[in-house]
Amino acid sequence: MADQLLSTVTHHGSLPETYVRPESQRPRLNEVLRDADVPTIDLGSPDLSQTVAQVADACSTYGFFQVVNHGVPIELILKMMAVASEFFRLPSEEKAKLYSDDPAKKMRLSTSFNIRKEKFRNWRDYLRLHCYPLEEFVPGWPSNPSSFKEVVSGYCSEVRQLGFRLLGLISIGLGLKEDYMATVLGEQEQHMAVNYYPKCPSPELTYGLQAHTDPNALTLLLQDPDVAGLQVRKDGKWIAVNPQPNAFVVNIGDQLQALSNGRYRSVWHRAVVNVDKERISVASFLCPCNSAIISPPEKLVADGSPAMYRSYTYDEYYKKFWSRNLDDEHCLQLFRS
Ligand code: OGA
Ligand code: NI
């Protein structure tokens, strides 16, 4: 029910019980590394082989990187953030109409992660949209704010182009043809999560989004330029991804880990919340076509490394992902060969 939404409440007193994690599962914010960060890659560089090498290195060591000079117009980025923030400030009645906790819905406003399954709540509301093909989905998107459809559809097309460019760099870095991943992944779906993390009375006790890996192929995240919150797991420690204005944070999802036969890593990440600042992020997910067969390229198994995962369809994987808890073991473990 819509009264579950956090963004309909203007002031939160103390943190409700359902959000309080047991001692052993809390974020331990004072142990987070603040100065380590993930690599930043300049996509405006004319040196293609250097860019390919930087992407390959980031994908195999961090599974995460930021990109600048990425070609998505800055004006569109600013408009996207502005319309997202305006959306979550709409009156409660307006938001209530869009509420659903059914993960199968192609447009819904929801809260936490999957309240039908989870034991503890996350301090987050999110608007989830299917975005490809646009003609099919845009008519069903929110028409309030009035610029929503126009801004978000323009943003989605640009981000999709950037995603394909990155898939090209990733393919080349694996010694494959530039269009290899795009071809295997088929007619890719594109989903968006507009995440809203309100100010939280006790950030030490809960998460905006608990640790998870992304089940799709590639994720491009726009984060609030002024408020940190995303953290990435590396060598047993949590690293803060410091926001850079107008940059995208890119991460490898489970399907690229499988398709690279484990060379590229879909790593655990999480979002934490702040006492005095709300935070918005916009995640765009490139998702294999449901019938895409996920199986590593011959080239990556021929060199003596056996296939790490059995082949499966994305449809099979995605169903498995949503039937579990977010912080169970890595979902790919269930597909080991
Ligand atoms: C996600 C995600 C991180 C963030 O939506 O999958 O990891 O900072 N979001 O909002
Ligand atoms: Ni994620």
Tab-separated table of C-alpha atoms and ligand atoms in Angstrom:
chain	number	residue	atom	x	y	z
A	1	MET	CA	0.000	0.000	0.000
A	2	ALA	CA	1.092	3.503	-0.785
A	3	ASP	CA	1.358	4.505	2.867
A	4	GLN	CA	4.541	2.423	2.903
A	5	LEU	CA	6.315	5.137	0.919
A	6	LEU	CA	8.904	7.175	2.781
A	7	SER	CA	8.651	10.177	0.509
A	8	THR	CA	5.065	10.891	1.560
A	9	VAL	CA	6.199	11.708	5.095
A	10	THR	CA	7.773	15.115	5.609
A	11	HIS	CA	9.567	14.420	8.854
A	12	HIS	CA	10.786	11.103	10.186
A	13	GLY	CA	11.207	10.820	13.949
A	14	SER	CA	13.119	7.780	15.115
A	15	LEU	CA	13.947	4.904	12.800
A	16	PRO	CA	11.082	2.354	12.782
A	17	GLU	CA	11.965	-1.172	13.953
A	18	THR	CA	11.559	-2.743	10.510
A	19	TYR	CA	14.555	-0.755	9.271
A	20	VAL	CA	16.884	-1.552	12.153
A	21	ARG	CA	19.469	-4.159	11.178
A	22	PRO	CA	20.924	-6.538	13.740
A	23	GLU	CA	24.311	-5.434	15.055
A	24	SER	CA	26.318	-7.772	12.794
A	25	GLN	CA	24.660	-6.467	9.603
A	26	ARG	CA	25.078	-2.748	10.125
A	27	PRO	CA	27.081	-0.565	7.736
A	28	ARG	CA	29.945	0.344	10.172
A	29	LEU	CA	30.344	3.678	8.466
A	30	ASN	CA	33.535	4.573	10.296
A	31	GLU	CA	35.335	1.664	8.602
A	32	VAL	CA	34.510	2.798	5.059
A	33	LEU	CA	37.499	3.944	2.967
A	34	ARG	CA	36.752	7.486	1.819
A	35	ASP	CA	39.844	8.290	-0.275
A	36	ALA	CA	40.347	5.102	-2.255
A	37	ASP	CA	37.652	5.503	-4.937
A	38	VAL	CA	37.164	3.630	-8.217
A	39	PRO	CA	39.035	4.656	-11.398
A	40	THR	CA	37.837	7.608	-13.480
A	41	ILE	CA	38.105	7.155	-17.239
A	42	ASP	CA	38.092	10.017	-19.753
A	43	LEU	CA	36.029	8.865	-22.713
A	44	GLY	CA	37.009	12.002	-24.597
A	45	SER	CA	40.561	10.711	-24.973
A	46	PRO	CA	41.669	10.154	-28.594
A	47	ASP	CA	43.812	7.182	-27.531
A	48	LEU	CA	41.401	4.259	-28.039
A	49	SER	CA	43.806	1.513	-27.014
A	50	GLN	CA	44.542	3.323	-23.764
A	51	THR	CA	40.818	3.731	-23.060
A	52	VAL	CA	40.203	0.045	-23.783
A	53	ALA	CA	43.008	-0.896	-21.400
A	54	GLN	CA	41.673	1.395	-18.657
A	55	VAL	CA	38.179	-0.052	-18.985
A	56	ALA	CA	39.500	-3.630	-18.984
A	57	ASP	CA	41.594	-2.968	-15.903
A	58	ALA	CA	38.720	-1.314	-14.017
A	59	CYS	CA	36.317	-4.146	-14.922
A	60	SER	CA	38.648	-6.833	-13.680
A	61	THR	CA	39.844	-5.150	-10.487
A	62	TYR	CA	36.879	-3.085	-9.277
A	63	GLY	CA	33.946	-4.018	-11.482
A	64	PHE	CA	33.215	-0.263	-11.239
A	65	PHE	CA	34.493	2.957	-12.773
A	66	GLN	CA	33.368	6.500	-13.427
A	67	VAL	CA	33.319	8.058	-16.880
A	68	VAL	CA	33.718	11.720	-17.810
A	69	ASN	CA	33.536	13.375	-21.256
A	70	HIS	CA	31.043	10.654	-22.066
A	71	GLY	CA	29.049	12.589	-24.649
A	72	VAL	CA	25.709	12.705	-22.806
A	73	PRO	CA	24.766	16.410	-22.835
A	74	ILE	CA	25.267	17.999	-19.414
A	75	GLU	CA	22.025	19.917	-19.794
A	76	LEU	CA	20.117	16.651	-20.086
A	77	ILE	CA	21.824	15.282	-16.990
A	78	LEU	CA	20.836	18.358	-15.009
A	79	LYS	CA	17.259	18.146	-16.270
A	80	MET	CA	17.056	14.454	-15.398
A	81	MET	CA	18.170	15.134	-11.828
A	82	ALA	CA	15.796	18.078	-11.516
A	83	VAL	CA	12.761	16.153	-12.751
A	84	ALA	CA	13.616	13.237	-10.449
A	85	SER	CA	13.717	15.523	-7.476
A	86	GLU	CA	10.491	17.225	-8.513
A	87	PHE	CA	8.813	13.835	-8.889
A	88	PHE	CA	9.492	12.803	-5.310
A	89	ARG	CA	8.163	16.144	-4.064
A	90	LEU	CA	4.757	15.561	-5.696
A	91	PRO	CA	1.798	15.407	-3.318
A	92	SER	CA	1.182	12.030	-1.637
A	93	GLU	CA	-2.076	11.401	-3.495
A	94	GLU	CA	-0.277	11.778	-6.787
A	95	LYS	CA	2.401	9.277	-5.809
A	96	ALA	CA	-0.087	6.854	-4.274
A	97	LYS	CA	-1.620	6.265	-7.708
A	98	LEU	CA	1.664	4.850	-8.966
A	99	TYR	CA	2.444	2.616	-6.004
A	100	SER	CA	2.973	-1.123	-6.418
A	101	ASP	CA	5.108	-3.796	-4.794
A	102	ASP	CA	4.723	-6.220	-7.681
A	103	PRO	CA	8.173	-6.639	-9.329
A	104	ALA	CA	6.516	-7.789	-12.564
A	105	LYS	CA	5.004	-4.337	-13.218
A	106	LYS	CA	6.705	-2.310	-15.928
A	107	MET	CA	6.062	1.031	-14.274
A	108	ARG	CA	5.747	1.391	-10.541
A	109	LEU	CA	6.643	3.490	-7.576
A	110	SER	CA	7.772	1.365	-4.696
A	111	THR	CA	9.811	1.354	-1.531
A	112	SER	CA	12.756	-0.545	-0.039
A	113	PHE	CA	13.658	-3.415	-2.425
A	114	ASN	CA	11.121	-6.227	-2.444
A	115	ILE	CA	8.857	-5.845	0.559
A	116	ARG	CA	7.094	-9.120	-0.221
A	117	LYS	CA	10.283	-11.049	0.482
A	118	GLU	CA	12.555	-9.070	2.726
A	119	LYS	CA	12.898	-9.183	6.485
A	120	PHE	CA	14.350	-5.678	6.894
A	121	ARG	CA	13.399	-2.580	5.017
A	122	ASN	CA	15.727	-0.271	3.095
A	123	TRP	CA	15.475	3.496	3.549
A	124	ARG	CA	14.587	4.152	-0.085
A	125	ASP	CA	11.672	4.858	-2.411
A	126	TYR	CA	12.120	4.169	-6.097
A	127	LEU	CA	10.368	4.678	-9.352
A	128	ARG	CA	11.010	1.796	-11.706
A	129	LEU	CA	10.429	2.148	-15.421
A	130	HIS	CA	10.891	0.007	-18.476
A	131	CYS	CA	12.465	2.222	-21.128
A	132	TYR	CA	12.968	0.276	-24.344
A	133	PRO	CA	11.462	0.548	-26.834
A	134	LEU	CA	10.420	4.034	-25.788
A	135	GLU	CA	7.277	4.124	-27.983
A	136	GLU	CA	5.953	1.146	-26.098
A	137	PHE	CA	6.544	2.407	-22.562
A	138	VAL	CA	6.563	6.208	-22.490
A	139	PRO	CA	2.751	6.509	-22.772
A	140	GLY	CA	2.440	4.636	-19.457
A	141	TRP	CA	4.993	6.806	-17.595
A	142	PRO	CA	4.016	9.498	-15.098
A	143	SER	CA	2.685	12.642	-16.764
A	144	ASN	CA	3.410	14.675	-13.680
A	145	PRO	CA	5.842	16.564	-13.557
A	146	SER	CA	4.725	17.732	-16.984
A	147	SER	CA	8.235	17.552	-18.472
A	148	PHE	CA	8.816	14.017	-17.144
A	149	LYS	CA	8.186	12.033	-20.313
A	150	GLU	CA	10.177	14.320	-22.550
A	151	VAL	CA	13.187	14.702	-20.286
A	152	VAL	CA	13.381	11.070	-19.234
A	153	SER	CA	12.917	9.658	-22.735
A	154	GLY	CA	15.657	11.943	-24.101
A	155	TYR	CA	17.898	10.886	-21.248
A	156	CYS	CA	17.193	7.180	-21.842
A	157	SER	CA	18.210	7.346	-25.520
A	158	GLU	CA	21.488	9.076	-24.698
A	159	VAL	CA	22.327	6.658	-21.918
A	160	ARG	CA	21.565	3.693	-24.157
A	161	GLN	CA	24.039	4.986	-26.732
A	162	LEU	CA	26.684	5.442	-24.073
A	163	GLY	CA	25.976	1.925	-22.789
A	164	PHE	CA	26.521	0.435	-26.234
A	165	ARG	CA	29.730	2.357	-26.638
A	166	LEU	CA	30.936	0.914	-23.333
A	167	LEU	CA	29.902	-2.609	-24.363
A	168	GLY	CA	32.097	-2.091	-27.433
A	169	LEU	CA	35.098	-1.074	-25.328
A	170	ILE	CA	34.446	-4.010	-23.006
A	171	SER	CA	34.291	-6.467	-25.927
A	172	ILE	CA	37.535	-5.206	-27.445
A	173	GLY	CA	39.223	-5.417	-24.051
A	174	LEU	CA	38.338	-9.111	-23.886
A	175	GLY	CA	39.926	-9.690	-27.299
A	176	LEU	CA	36.523	-9.979	-28.976
A	177	LYS	CA	34.961	-8.098	-31.857
A	178	GLU	CA	33.578	-4.699	-30.888
A	179	ASP	CA	29.974	-5.765	-31.410
A	180	TYR	CA	30.345	-9.120	-29.653
A	181	MET	CA	28.506	-8.329	-26.405
A	182	ALA	CA	25.803	-6.255	-28.094
A	183	THR	CA	25.098	-9.175	-30.420
A	184	VAL	CA	25.000	-11.863	-27.736
A	185	LEU	CA	22.797	-9.763	-25.467
A	186	GLY	CA	20.242	-9.407	-28.257
A	187	GLU	CA	17.543	-6.750	-28.386
A	188	GLN	CA	18.330	-5.446	-24.906
A	189	GLU	CA	15.734	-4.183	-22.518
A	190	GLN	CA	16.489	-1.005	-20.622
A	191	HIS	CA	15.162	-0.396	-17.140
A	192	MET	CA	15.504	2.611	-14.901
A	193	ALA	CA	15.365	3.019	-11.154
A	194	VAL	CA	15.021	6.571	-9.925
A	195	ASN	CA	16.116	6.188	-6.323
A	196	TYR	CA	15.149	8.575	-3.550
A	197	TYR	CA	16.898	8.236	-0.206
A	198	PRO	CA	15.321	10.595	2.331
A	199	LYS	CA	17.173	12.023	5.310
A	200	CYS	CA	17.429	9.216	7.803
A	201	PRO	CA	17.373	9.538	11.595
A	202	SER	CA	19.881	6.666	12.103
A	203	PRO	CA	22.160	5.952	9.110
A	204	GLU	CA	24.315	3.676	11.296
A	205	LEU	CA	21.480	1.195	11.730
A	206	THR	CA	20.189	0.745	8.216
A	207	TYR	CA	20.807	1.056	4.461
A	208	GLY	CA	19.425	3.011	1.572
A	209	LEU	CA	20.010	-0.123	-0.420
A	210	GLN	CA	21.623	-3.149	1.141
A	211	ALA	CA	24.602	-4.907	-0.463
A	212	HIS	CA	23.747	-6.506	-3.789
A	213	THR	CA	25.075	-7.206	-7.241
A	214	ASP	CA	23.153	-6.070	-10.310
A	215	PRO	CA	21.499	-8.979	-12.152
A	216	ASN	CA	21.632	-7.310	-15.593
A	217	ALA	CA	24.553	-6.777	-18.026
A	218	LEU	CA	25.716	-3.199	-17.492
A	219	THR	CA	24.542	-0.401	-15.190
A	220	LEU	CA	25.054	3.347	-15.644
A	221	LEU	CA	24.341	5.394	-12.555
A	222	LEU	CA	23.913	9.104	-12.241
A	223	GLN	CA	24.444	10.166	-8.672
A	224	ASP	CA	23.635	13.308	-6.802
A	225	PRO	CA	26.699	15.529	-7.337
A	226	ASP	CA	26.615	16.804	-3.757
A	227	VAL	CA	25.736	13.804	-1.624
A	228	ALA	CA	27.809	10.635	-1.300
A	229	GLY	CA	26.184	7.291	-0.597
A	230	LEU	CA	27.322	4.611	-3.039
A	231	GLN	CA	29.931	2.183	-1.732
A	232	VAL	CA	31.702	-0.684	-3.450
A	233	ARG	CA	33.257	-3.831	-1.982
A	234	LYS	CA	36.948	-4.347	-2.722
A	235	ASP	CA	39.306	-6.785	-0.966
A	236	GLY	CA	36.971	-7.147	1.987
A	237	LYS	CA	36.552	-3.383	2.521
A	238	TRP	CA	33.880	-0.860	1.548
A	239	ILE	CA	35.066	2.004	-0.652
A	240	ALA	CA	33.053	5.214	-1.061
A	241	VAL	CA	32.453	6.268	-4.670
A	242	ASN	CA	32.849	10.026	-4.426
A	243	PRO	CA	30.386	11.900	-6.646
A	244	GLN	CA	31.886	13.822	-9.538
A	245	PRO	CA	29.697	16.378	-11.240
A	246	ASN	CA	28.181	15.114	-14.496
A	247	ALA	CA	30.023	11.796	-14.406
A	248	PHE	CA	28.405	8.401	-14.734
A	249	VAL	CA	29.272	5.526	-12.465
A	250	VAL	CA	29.434	2.357	-14.537
A	251	ASN	CA	29.347	-1.171	-13.205
A	252	ILE	CA	29.528	-4.682	-14.524
A	253	GLY	CA	26.395	-6.719	-13.816
A	254	ASP	CA	26.128	-10.465	-13.290
A	255	GLN	CA	25.650	-11.197	-17.013
A	256	LEU	CA	28.930	-9.593	-18.053
A	257	GLN	CA	30.689	-11.494	-15.305
A	258	ALA	CA	29.279	-14.712	-16.790
A	259	LEU	CA	29.948	-13.701	-20.415
A	260	SER	CA	33.535	-12.762	-19.605
A	261	ASN	CA	33.909	-16.151	-17.932
A	262	GLY	CA	34.600	-14.471	-14.616
A	263	ARG	CA	37.311	-12.074	-15.815
A	264	TYR	CA	35.142	-9.046	-15.238
A	265	ARG	CA	33.487	-8.755	-11.896
A	266	SER	CA	29.967	-8.002	-10.815
A	267	VAL	CA	30.832	-6.726	-7.365
A	268	TRP	CA	28.816	-6.103	-4.226
A	269	HIS	CA	27.743	-2.535	-3.744
A	270	ARG	CA	25.356	-0.694	-1.451
A	271	ALA	CA	23.912	2.740	-0.788
A	272	VAL	CA	24.029	4.319	2.646
A	273	VAL	CA	21.978	7.250	3.875
A	274	ASN	CA	22.600	10.536	5.664
A	275	VAL	CA	21.090	12.286	8.670
A	276	ASP	CA	20.915	15.729	7.157
A	277	LYS	CA	20.852	15.203	3.408
A	278	GLU	CA	18.491	13.411	1.092
A	279	ARG	CA	20.024	11.808	-1.965
A	280	ILE	CA	18.834	10.962	-5.460
A	281	SER	CA	20.366	8.571	-7.943
A	282	VAL	CA	19.223	7.407	-11.349
A	283	ALA	CA	20.252	3.897	-12.328
A	284	SER	CA	19.930	2.736	-15.945
A	285	PHE	CA	20.162	-0.994	-16.478
A	286	LEU	CA	20.959	-2.586	-19.809
A	287	CYS	CA	19.379	-6.035	-19.634
A	288	PRO	CA	19.886	-8.922	-22.031
A	289	CYS	CA	16.888	-9.856	-24.103
A	290	ASN	CA	14.967	-12.503	-22.134
A	291	SER	CA	15.785	-15.253	-24.600
A	292	ALA	CA	19.512	-14.367	-24.772
A	293	ILE	CA	21.665	-17.386	-24.040
A	294	ILE	CA	24.352	-16.518	-21.554
A	295	SER	CA	27.374	-18.668	-22.242
A	296	PRO	CA	31.019	-17.552	-22.419
A	297	PRO	CA	32.613	-16.971	-25.844
A	298	GLU	CA	34.709	-19.869	-27.107
A	299	LYS	CA	37.731	-17.633	-27.157
A	300	LEU	CA	37.578	-17.234	-23.378
A	301	VAL	CA	37.255	-20.943	-22.617
A	302	ALA	CA	39.637	-22.161	-25.299
A	303	ASP	CA	42.699	-20.891	-23.470
A	304	GLY	CA	42.506	-23.574	-20.789
A	305	SER	CA	40.080	-21.854	-18.415
A	306	PRO	CA	36.939	-23.989	-18.181
A	307	ALA	CA	33.499	-22.358	-18.306
A	308	MET	CA	32.716	-21.064	-14.813
A	309	TYR	CA	28.962	-21.108	-15.332
A	310	ARG	CA	26.590	-23.388	-17.151
A	311	SER	CA	24.669	-21.771	-19.995
A	312	TYR	CA	21.264	-20.404	-19.211
A	313	THR	CA	18.787	-17.901	-20.578
A	314	TYR	CA	18.450	-14.457	-19.029
A	315	ASP	CA	14.812	-15.200	-18.379
A	316	GLU	CA	15.798	-18.100	-16.128
A	317	TYR	CA	18.332	-15.952	-14.301
A	318	TYR	CA	16.051	-13.004	-13.718
A	319	LYS	CA	13.300	-15.143	-12.224
A	320	LYS	CA	15.796	-16.693	-9.848
A	321	PHE	CA	17.119	-13.259	-8.864
A	322	TRP	CA	13.737	-11.846	-7.878
A	323	SER	CA	12.773	-14.982	-5.955
A	324	ARG	CA	15.609	-14.480	-3.488
A	325	ASN	CA	16.758	-12.009	-0.897
A	326	LEU	CA	19.085	-9.309	-2.109
A	327	ASP	CA	21.907	-10.173	0.254
A	328	ASP	CA	21.905	-13.942	-0.134
A	329	GLU	CA	25.014	-15.377	-1.789
A	330	HIS	CA	25.964	-14.089	-5.246
A	331	CYS	CA	23.127	-15.242	-7.531
A	332	LEU	CA	25.681	-16.446	-10.106
A	333	GLN	CA	26.855	-19.075	-7.620
A	334	LEU	CA	23.626	-20.925	-8.394
A	335	PHE	CA	24.715	-21.200	-12.029
A	336	ARG	CA	28.257	-22.555	-11.497
A	337	SER	CA	29.142	-25.333	-13.863
B	1	OGA	C1	20.953	0.169	-7.848
B	1	OGA	C2	22.085	0.752	-7.090
B	1	OGA	C3	23.073	2.648	-5.969
B	1	OGA	C4	22.772	4.051	-5.603
B	1	OGA	O1	19.923	0.870	-8.026
B	1	OGA	O2	21.102	-1.002	-8.289
B	1	OGA	O3	23.041	0.074	-6.853
B	1	OGA	O4	23.713	4.742	-5.250
B	1	OGA	N1	22.002	2.044	-6.664
B	1	OGA	O5	21.612	4.440	-5.656
B	2	NI	NI	22.982	-1.799	-7.929
